[in-house]
XYZ file of C-alpha atoms in Angstrom:
547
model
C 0.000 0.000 0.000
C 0.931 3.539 -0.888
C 2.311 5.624 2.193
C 1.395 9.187 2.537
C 3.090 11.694 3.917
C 1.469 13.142 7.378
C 1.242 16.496 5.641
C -0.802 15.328 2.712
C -3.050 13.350 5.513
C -3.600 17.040 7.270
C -4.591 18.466 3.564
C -7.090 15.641 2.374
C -8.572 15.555 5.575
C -9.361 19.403 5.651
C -10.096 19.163 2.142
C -12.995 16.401 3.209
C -14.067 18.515 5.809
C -14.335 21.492 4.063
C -16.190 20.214 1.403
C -18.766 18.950 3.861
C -17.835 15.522 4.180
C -17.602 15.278 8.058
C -19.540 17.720 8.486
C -22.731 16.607 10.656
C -26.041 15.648 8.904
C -29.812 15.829 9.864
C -32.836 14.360 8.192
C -36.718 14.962 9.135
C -39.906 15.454 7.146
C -39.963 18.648 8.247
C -37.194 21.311 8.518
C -38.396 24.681 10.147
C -36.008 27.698 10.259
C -36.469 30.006 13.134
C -36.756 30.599 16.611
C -40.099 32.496 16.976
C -43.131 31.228 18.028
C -44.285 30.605 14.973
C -41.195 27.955 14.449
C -42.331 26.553 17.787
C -45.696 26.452 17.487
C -45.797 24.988 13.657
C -43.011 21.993 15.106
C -45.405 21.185 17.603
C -47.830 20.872 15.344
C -45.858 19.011 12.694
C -45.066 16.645 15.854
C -48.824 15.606 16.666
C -49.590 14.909 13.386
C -47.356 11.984 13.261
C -44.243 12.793 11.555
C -40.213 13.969 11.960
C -39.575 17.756 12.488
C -36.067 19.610 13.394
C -36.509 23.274 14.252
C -33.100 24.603 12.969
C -33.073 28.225 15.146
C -30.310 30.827 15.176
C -31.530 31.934 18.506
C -30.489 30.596 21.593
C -33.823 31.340 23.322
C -37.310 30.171 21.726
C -40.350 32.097 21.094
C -39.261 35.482 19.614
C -40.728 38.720 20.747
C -43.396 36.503 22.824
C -40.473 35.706 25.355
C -38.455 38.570 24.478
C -40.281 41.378 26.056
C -43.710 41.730 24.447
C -45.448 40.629 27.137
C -48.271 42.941 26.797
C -50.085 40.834 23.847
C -51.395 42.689 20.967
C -54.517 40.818 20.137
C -56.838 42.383 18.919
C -60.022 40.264 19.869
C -59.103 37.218 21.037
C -62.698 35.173 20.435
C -60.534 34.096 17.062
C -57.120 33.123 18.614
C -57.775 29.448 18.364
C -55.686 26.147 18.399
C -52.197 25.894 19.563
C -51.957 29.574 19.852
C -55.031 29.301 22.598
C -53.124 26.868 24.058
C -49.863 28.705 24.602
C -52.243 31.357 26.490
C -54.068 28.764 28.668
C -50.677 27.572 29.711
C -49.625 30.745 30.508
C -52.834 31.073 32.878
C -51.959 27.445 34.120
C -48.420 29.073 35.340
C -49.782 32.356 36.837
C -52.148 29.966 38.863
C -48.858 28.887 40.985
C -48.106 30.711 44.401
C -44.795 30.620 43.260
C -45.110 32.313 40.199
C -45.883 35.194 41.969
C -42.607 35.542 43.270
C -42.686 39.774 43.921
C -46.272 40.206 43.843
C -49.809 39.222 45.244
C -52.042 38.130 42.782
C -54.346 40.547 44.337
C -52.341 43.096 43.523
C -52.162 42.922 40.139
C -54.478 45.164 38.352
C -55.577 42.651 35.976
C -55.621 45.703 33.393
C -55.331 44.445 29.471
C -55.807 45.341 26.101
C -59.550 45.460 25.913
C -60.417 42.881 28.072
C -58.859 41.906 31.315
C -54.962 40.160 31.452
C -56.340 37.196 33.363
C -59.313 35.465 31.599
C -60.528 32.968 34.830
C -63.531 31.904 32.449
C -61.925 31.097 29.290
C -58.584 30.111 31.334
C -56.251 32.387 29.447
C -54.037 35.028 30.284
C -52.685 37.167 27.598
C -50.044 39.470 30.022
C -47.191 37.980 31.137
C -43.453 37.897 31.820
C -40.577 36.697 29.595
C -39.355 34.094 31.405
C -42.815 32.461 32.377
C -43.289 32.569 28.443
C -39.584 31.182 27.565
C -40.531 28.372 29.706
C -44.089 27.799 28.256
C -41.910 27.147 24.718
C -39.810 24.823 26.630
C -42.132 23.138 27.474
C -43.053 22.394 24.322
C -39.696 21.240 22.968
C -39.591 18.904 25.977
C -42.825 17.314 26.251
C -42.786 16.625 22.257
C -38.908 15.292 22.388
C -38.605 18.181 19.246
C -34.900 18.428 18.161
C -34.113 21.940 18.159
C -30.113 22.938 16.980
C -29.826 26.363 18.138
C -27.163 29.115 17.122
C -27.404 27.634 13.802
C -27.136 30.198 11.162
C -28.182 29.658 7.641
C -25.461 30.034 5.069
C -27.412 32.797 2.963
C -25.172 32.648 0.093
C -24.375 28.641 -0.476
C -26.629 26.790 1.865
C -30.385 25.950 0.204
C -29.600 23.661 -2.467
C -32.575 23.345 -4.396
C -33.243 20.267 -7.601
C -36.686 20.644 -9.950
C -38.026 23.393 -7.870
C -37.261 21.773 -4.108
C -35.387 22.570 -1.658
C -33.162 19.698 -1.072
C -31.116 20.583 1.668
C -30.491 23.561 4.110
C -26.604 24.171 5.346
C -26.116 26.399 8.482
C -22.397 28.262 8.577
C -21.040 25.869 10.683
C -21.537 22.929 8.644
C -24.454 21.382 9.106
C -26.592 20.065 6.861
C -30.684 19.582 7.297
C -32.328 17.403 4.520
C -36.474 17.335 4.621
C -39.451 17.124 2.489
C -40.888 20.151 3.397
C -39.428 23.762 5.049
C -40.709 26.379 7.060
C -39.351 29.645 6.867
C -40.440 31.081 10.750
C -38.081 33.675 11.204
C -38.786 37.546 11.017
C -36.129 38.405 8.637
C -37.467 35.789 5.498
C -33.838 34.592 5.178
C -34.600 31.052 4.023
C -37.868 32.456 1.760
C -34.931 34.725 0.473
C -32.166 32.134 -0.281
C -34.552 29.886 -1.771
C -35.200 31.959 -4.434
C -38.575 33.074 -3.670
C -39.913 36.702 -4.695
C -40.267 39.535 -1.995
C -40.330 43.034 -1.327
C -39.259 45.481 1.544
C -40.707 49.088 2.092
C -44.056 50.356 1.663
C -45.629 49.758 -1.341
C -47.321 53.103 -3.786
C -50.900 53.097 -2.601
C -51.562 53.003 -6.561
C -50.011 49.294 -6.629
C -53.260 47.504 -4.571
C -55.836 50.707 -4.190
C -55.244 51.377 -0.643
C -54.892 54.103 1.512
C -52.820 53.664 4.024
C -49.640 52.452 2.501
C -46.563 54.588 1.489
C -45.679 57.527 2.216
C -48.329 58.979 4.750
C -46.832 62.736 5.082
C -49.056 64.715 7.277
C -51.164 61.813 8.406
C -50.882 62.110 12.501
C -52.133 58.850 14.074
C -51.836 57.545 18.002
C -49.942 60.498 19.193
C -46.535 59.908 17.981
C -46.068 62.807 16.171
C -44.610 66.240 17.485
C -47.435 68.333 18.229
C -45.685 71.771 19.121
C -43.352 73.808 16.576
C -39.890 72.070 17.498
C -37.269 73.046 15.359
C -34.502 70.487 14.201
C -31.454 72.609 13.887
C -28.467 72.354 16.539
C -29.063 76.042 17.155
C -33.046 76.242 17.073
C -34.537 78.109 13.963
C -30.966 78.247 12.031
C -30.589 76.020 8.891
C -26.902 76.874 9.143
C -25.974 75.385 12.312
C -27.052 71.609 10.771
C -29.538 69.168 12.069
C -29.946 67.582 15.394
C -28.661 63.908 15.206
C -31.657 61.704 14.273
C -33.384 64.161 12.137
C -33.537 63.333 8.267
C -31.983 65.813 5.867
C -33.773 64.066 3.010
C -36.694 64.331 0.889
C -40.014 62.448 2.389
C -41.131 61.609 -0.453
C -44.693 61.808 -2.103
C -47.615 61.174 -0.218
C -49.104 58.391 -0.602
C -46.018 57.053 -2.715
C -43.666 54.107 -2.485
C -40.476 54.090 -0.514
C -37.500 52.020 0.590
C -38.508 52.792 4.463
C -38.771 50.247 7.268
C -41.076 51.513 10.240
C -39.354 51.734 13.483
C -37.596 48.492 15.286
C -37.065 48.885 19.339
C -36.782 46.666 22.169
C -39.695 45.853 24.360
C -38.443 46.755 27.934
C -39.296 44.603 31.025
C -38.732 47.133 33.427
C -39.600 46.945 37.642
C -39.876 49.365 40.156
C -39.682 47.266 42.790
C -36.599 47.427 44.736
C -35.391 43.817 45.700
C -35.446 43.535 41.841
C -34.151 46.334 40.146
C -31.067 47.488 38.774
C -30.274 50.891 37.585
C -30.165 51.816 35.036
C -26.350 51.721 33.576
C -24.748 54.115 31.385
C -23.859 52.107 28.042
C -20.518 52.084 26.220
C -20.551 54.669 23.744
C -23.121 56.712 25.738
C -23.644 60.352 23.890
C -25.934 62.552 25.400
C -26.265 65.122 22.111
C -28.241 62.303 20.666
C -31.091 62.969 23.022
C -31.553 66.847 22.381
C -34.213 66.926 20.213
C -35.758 65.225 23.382
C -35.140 68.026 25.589
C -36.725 70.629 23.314
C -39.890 68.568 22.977
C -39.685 68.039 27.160
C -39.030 71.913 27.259
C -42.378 72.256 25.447
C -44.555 70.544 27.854
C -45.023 67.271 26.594
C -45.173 65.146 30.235
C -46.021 61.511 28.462
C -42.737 59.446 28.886
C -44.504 56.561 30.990
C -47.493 56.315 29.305
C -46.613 53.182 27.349
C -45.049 51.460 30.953
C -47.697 48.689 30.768
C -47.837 46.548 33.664
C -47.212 43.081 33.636
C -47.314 40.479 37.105
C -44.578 41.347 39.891
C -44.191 44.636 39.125
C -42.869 44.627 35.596
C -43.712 46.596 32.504
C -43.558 46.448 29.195
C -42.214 49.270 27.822
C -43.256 49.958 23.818
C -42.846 53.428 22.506
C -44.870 56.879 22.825
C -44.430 59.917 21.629
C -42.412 61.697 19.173
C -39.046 60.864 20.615
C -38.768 57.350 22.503
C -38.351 53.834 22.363
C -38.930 53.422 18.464
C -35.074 54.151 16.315
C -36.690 56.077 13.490
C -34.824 55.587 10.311
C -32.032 53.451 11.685
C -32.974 50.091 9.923
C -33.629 50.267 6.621
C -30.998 48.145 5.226
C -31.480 45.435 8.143
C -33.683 43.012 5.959
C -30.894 42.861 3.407
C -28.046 43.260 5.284
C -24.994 40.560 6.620
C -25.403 39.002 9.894
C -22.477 41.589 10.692
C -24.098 44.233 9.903
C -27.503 43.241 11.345
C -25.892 42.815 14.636
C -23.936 46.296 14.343
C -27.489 47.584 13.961
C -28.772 45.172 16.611
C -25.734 47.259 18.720
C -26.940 50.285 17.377
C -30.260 50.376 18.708
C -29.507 48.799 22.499
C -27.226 51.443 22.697
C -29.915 54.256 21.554
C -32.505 52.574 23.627
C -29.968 51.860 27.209
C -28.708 55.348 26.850
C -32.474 56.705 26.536
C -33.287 55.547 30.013
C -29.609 56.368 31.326
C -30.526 60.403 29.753
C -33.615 60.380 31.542
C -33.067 59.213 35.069
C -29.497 60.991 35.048
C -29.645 64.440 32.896
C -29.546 67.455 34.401
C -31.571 68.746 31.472
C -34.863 66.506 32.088
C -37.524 67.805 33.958
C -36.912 66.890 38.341
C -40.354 65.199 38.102
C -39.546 63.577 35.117
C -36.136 62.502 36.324
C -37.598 61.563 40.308
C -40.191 58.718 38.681
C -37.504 57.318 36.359
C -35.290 56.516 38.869
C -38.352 54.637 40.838
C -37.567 52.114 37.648
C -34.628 49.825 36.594
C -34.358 46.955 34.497
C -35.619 43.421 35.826
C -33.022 41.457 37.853
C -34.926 38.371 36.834
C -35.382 38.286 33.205
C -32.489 37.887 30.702
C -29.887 36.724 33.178
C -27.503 35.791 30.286
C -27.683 39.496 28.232
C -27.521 42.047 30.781
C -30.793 42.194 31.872
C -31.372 43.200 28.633
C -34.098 41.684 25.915
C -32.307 38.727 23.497
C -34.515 40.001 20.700
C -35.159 42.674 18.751
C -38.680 44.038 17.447
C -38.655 43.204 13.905
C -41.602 44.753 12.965
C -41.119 44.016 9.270
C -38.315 42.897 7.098
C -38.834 41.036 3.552
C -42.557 40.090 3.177
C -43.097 37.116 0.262
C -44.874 37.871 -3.074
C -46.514 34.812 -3.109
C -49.787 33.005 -4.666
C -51.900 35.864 -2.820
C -51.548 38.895 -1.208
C -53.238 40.109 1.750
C -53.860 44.243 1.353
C -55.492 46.707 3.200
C -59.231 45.962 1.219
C -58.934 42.193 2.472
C -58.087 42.957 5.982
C -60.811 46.071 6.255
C -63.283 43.341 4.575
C -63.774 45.131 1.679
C -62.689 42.065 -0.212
C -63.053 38.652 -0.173
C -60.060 36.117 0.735
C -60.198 32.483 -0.167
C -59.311 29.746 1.971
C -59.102 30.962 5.305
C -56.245 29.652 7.179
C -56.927 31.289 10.496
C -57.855 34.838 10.918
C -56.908 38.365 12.012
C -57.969 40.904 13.691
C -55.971 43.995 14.894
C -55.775 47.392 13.911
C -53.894 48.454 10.602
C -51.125 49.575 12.974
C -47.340 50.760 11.502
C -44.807 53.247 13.803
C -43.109 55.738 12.007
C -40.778 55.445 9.152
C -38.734 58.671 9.255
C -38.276 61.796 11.310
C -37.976 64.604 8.860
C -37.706 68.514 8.528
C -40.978 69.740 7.186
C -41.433 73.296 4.312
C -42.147 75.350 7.414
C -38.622 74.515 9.173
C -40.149 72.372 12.154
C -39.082 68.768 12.187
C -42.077 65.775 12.101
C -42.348 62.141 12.266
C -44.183 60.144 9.522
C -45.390 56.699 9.025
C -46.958 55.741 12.325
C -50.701 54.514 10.994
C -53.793 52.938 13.330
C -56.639 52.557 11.589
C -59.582 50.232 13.544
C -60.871 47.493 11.882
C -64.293 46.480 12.365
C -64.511 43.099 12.172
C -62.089 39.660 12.391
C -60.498 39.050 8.664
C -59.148 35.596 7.728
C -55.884 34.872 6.347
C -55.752 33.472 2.722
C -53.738 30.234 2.193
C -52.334 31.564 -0.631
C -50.141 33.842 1.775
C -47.969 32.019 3.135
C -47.525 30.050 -0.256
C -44.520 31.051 -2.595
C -45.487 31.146 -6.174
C -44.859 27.209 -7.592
C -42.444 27.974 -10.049
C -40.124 29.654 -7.463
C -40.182 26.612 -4.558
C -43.291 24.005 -4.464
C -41.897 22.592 -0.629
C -41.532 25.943 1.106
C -44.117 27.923 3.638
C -43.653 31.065 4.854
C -46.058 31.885 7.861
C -44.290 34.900 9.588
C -42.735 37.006 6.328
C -46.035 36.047 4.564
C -47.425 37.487 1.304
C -49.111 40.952 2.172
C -48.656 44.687 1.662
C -46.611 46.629 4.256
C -49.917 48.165 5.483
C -51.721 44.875 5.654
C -49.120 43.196 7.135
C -49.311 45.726 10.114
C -52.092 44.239 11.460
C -51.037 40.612 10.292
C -47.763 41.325 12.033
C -48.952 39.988 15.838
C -47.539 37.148 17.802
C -51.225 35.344 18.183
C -51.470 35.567 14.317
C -48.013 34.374 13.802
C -48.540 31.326 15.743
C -51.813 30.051 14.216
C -50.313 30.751 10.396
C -47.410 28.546 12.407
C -49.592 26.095 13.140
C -51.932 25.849 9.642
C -48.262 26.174 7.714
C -46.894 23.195 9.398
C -50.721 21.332 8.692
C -50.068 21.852 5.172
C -46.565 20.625 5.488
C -47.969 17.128 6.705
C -50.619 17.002 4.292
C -48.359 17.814 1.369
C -45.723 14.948 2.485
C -48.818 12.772 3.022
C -50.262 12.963 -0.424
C -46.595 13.483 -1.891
C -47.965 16.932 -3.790
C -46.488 20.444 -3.984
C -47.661 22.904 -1.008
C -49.237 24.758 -3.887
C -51.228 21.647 -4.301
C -53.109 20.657 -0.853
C -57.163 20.077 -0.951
C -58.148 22.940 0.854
C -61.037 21.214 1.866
C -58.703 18.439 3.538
C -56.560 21.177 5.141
C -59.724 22.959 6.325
C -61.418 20.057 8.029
C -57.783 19.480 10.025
C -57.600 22.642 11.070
C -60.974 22.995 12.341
C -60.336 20.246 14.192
C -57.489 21.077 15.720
C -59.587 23.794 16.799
C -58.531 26.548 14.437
C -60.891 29.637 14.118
C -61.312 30.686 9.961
C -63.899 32.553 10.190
C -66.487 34.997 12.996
């Protein structure tokens, strides 16, 4: 036999390995991408239906925004959160109705105060306000009572790692080598990545309200909705009514744009803060790295003016937490710092990922500490401090960011503002919707008089629950026929506000990973599932598709 040298042992070894030889190798009928609750939700589901699932999640914590701060549920009304969704809400009641739960609080303390109808259902056993970690767990739960394997940290190879043959997705590889070979996918995350790499047709912005006949969508100039808007004369230059002097940081320069035309903007991203005031728990706030307190004067002219509405968004949640959103026109909400996050690297996602804990920690920091902020202002924000208990691994500080809306899918039909105001009919319900057309603002900008306004923040009620069309969360057939996309679904960027919410993006979870089965079980395209036989399953698995 031949000898070889130990050098040219070294070289074929690492030439094996690079070429993904060695490298580790999973197989399942279903391969979902994503940590959110959608992912965990539609593996669940893909689990008691009888067949293989591996959730393949670049998070290390599961559930998204549900266990990531937003613990003050946007709903909407809740008589058509159905199914597994339901579920994850009556399990949350099942924990709050443990003495130990309640760890800094009485129950009969709480206030029991939610949105529309109270946090703690005792009739229909559901509680829709709740803590991160109590929610974390709930997912946990999940994983563990439904042995789902779940490889976390894993990041999709964007550039070389869907292979695809006649139209399929073969494979999925993650960038450290792994490889994930299924019959169907699920594309769960916020961002679309795997919809993207697959080779399925999206879009990012807002839409021309001439492309579907709406009115809501693009540029909404002069629109002034929920009271995040400036409402004295503040003006945006460093030295206040001189152009010359140069704007304030955080204050466009640019053109608007047209009303009611399309633009490349992203509304607002922020973290949802669980804050406490209660003292055994609380940390102060602490000054971040890179802490600039310029970037906060725009703030103290609009505080100068009168406005007194900082805690107004500090929502309660049990044991004397909150969760913080944003109010006003200068908060929680990063105006204009994300619009090239749906495209962008992982590096520079998490540079604007950096960018936006550092806005939002030095925020607080500014307002508890400044000697320019209001005594009163100042006194009450000191009362508060992030949560010693929640995100014990990052600071205290939320593991995810509020992706409100990245890449949403052009697929076999789109959801618009006429469908979700029921102006229009949608085929094949899939579960339904049912809160407000609701966007934050898209860019802070110097208006023709000289004063400086925000744009893009949009709530428009809608009257009645909406279902969700199949055809949404389908990619067009030609593109991928084994790929379902139940978070970046197919909708307008107004329609999609409403869509966006956590209840909603569990039940499409949970009808996505239905089709999934059904399509493996009758060995068709997605495109291709009976309706009929995907309706009857989901009805009785307790879906709601229609009032």
């Amino acid at each position: 036999m031949r000898k070889i040298s130990v050098l040219t042992a070294v070289l074929l070894i690492s030439y094996l390995f690079s070429n993904g030889k060695n490298a580790p190798a999973y197989e399942a009928d279903v391969i979902i991408y994503g940590g959110t609750s959608a992912a965990i939700i539609a593996a669940v589901q893909v689990h008691k239906m009888g067949k293989s699932v591996i959730v393949v999640s670049p998070d290390k914590h599961l559930g998204g925004l549900s266990s990531g701060g937003l613990g003050y549920t946007d709903t909407g009304n809740k008589s058509v959160i159905g199914g597994l969704a339901r579920d994850f809400y009556h399990r949350i009641w099942q924990r709050y109705q443990l003495a130990d739960t309640w760890n800094w609080q009485k129950p009969s303390e709480y206030g029991n105060k939610g949105q529309g109808t109270p946090a703690i259902d005792g009739a229909a056993r559901t509680m829709w306000i709740f803590e991160p970690h109590v929610a974390e767990q709930v997912f946990e739960d999940y994983v563990r009572e439904n042995n789902i394997r779940v490889y976390r940290d894993e990041w999709l190879d964007r550039k070389q790692g869907v292979k695809k043959k006649a139209g399929k997705v073969q494979t999925i590889t993650t960038l450290s080598g792994g490889t994930y070979t299924g019959k169907v996918f699920i594309d769960a995350t916020y961002e679309g990545d795997l919809m993207a790499a697959a080779g399925v047709s999206y879009t990012t912005g807002r839409e021309a309200n001439a492309t579907y006949g709406e009115t809501w969508n693009g540029v909404q100039t002069g629109v002034l909705h929920h009271g995040h808007y400036f409402k004295q004369n503040i003006s945006p230059y460093r030295i206040a009514g001189d152009p010359r002097s140069g704007l304030l940081p955080r204050v466009s320069g640019g053109d608007p744009g047209v009303k009611g035309g399309a633009d490349h903007r992203i509304q607002a991203y922020c973290f949802r803060l669980c804050l406490t005031d209660h003292a055994a728990n609380r940390i102060p706030f602490p000054q971040p790295e890179g802490y600039d307190a310029g970037q906060y004067e725009l703030l103290t002219r609009v505080l100068d003016s009168g406005w007194n509405e900082v805690f107004n968004k500090f929502d309660l949640i049990p044991n004397h937490k909150t969760d913080v959103n944003n109010h006003g026109p200068f908060s929680m909400d990063n105006i204009g710092m994300n619009y090239d996050y749906p495209e962008a690297s992982y590096a520079r996602r998490k540079e604007i990922i950096h960018e936006h804990e550092v806005y939002q920690q030095g925020l607080l920091y500014f307002l508890a500490n400044d000697p320019r902020v209001p005594a009163a202002v100042q006194a009450r924000m000191k009362t508060w401090g992030l949560s010693a208990d929640e995100f014990t691994d990052n600071g205290h500080w939320p593991h995810q960011l509020y992706i409100r809306e990245a890449r949403r899918m052009k697929g076999m039909f789109v959801m618009t503002e006429q469908t979700v105001l029921g102006k229009s009919r949608v085929p094949q319900s899939i579960g339904m919707g049912s809160y407000t057309l609701d966007a934050h603002n898209a860019q802070r900008y110097v208006k023709k008089d000289g004063f400086v306004q925000n744009e893009g923040d949009i709530g428009v009620d809608i009257k009645d629950p909406y279902p969700v069309a199949f055809g949404a969360i389908l990619p067009q057939q030609q593109e991928c026929s084994n790929l379902l996309v139940p978070v970046c679904l197919s909708a307008s960027h107004i329609a999609y506000g409403s869509i966006r919410m956590e209840p909603v993006f569990m039940i499409l979870g949970q009808s996505a990973a239905t089709a999934a089965v059904l399509a493996i079980n009758s060995r068709k395209a997605v495109q291709e599932v009976e309706y009929e036989q995907l309706k009857q399953q989901l009805l009785k698995d307790q879906q709601h598709l229609e009032q």
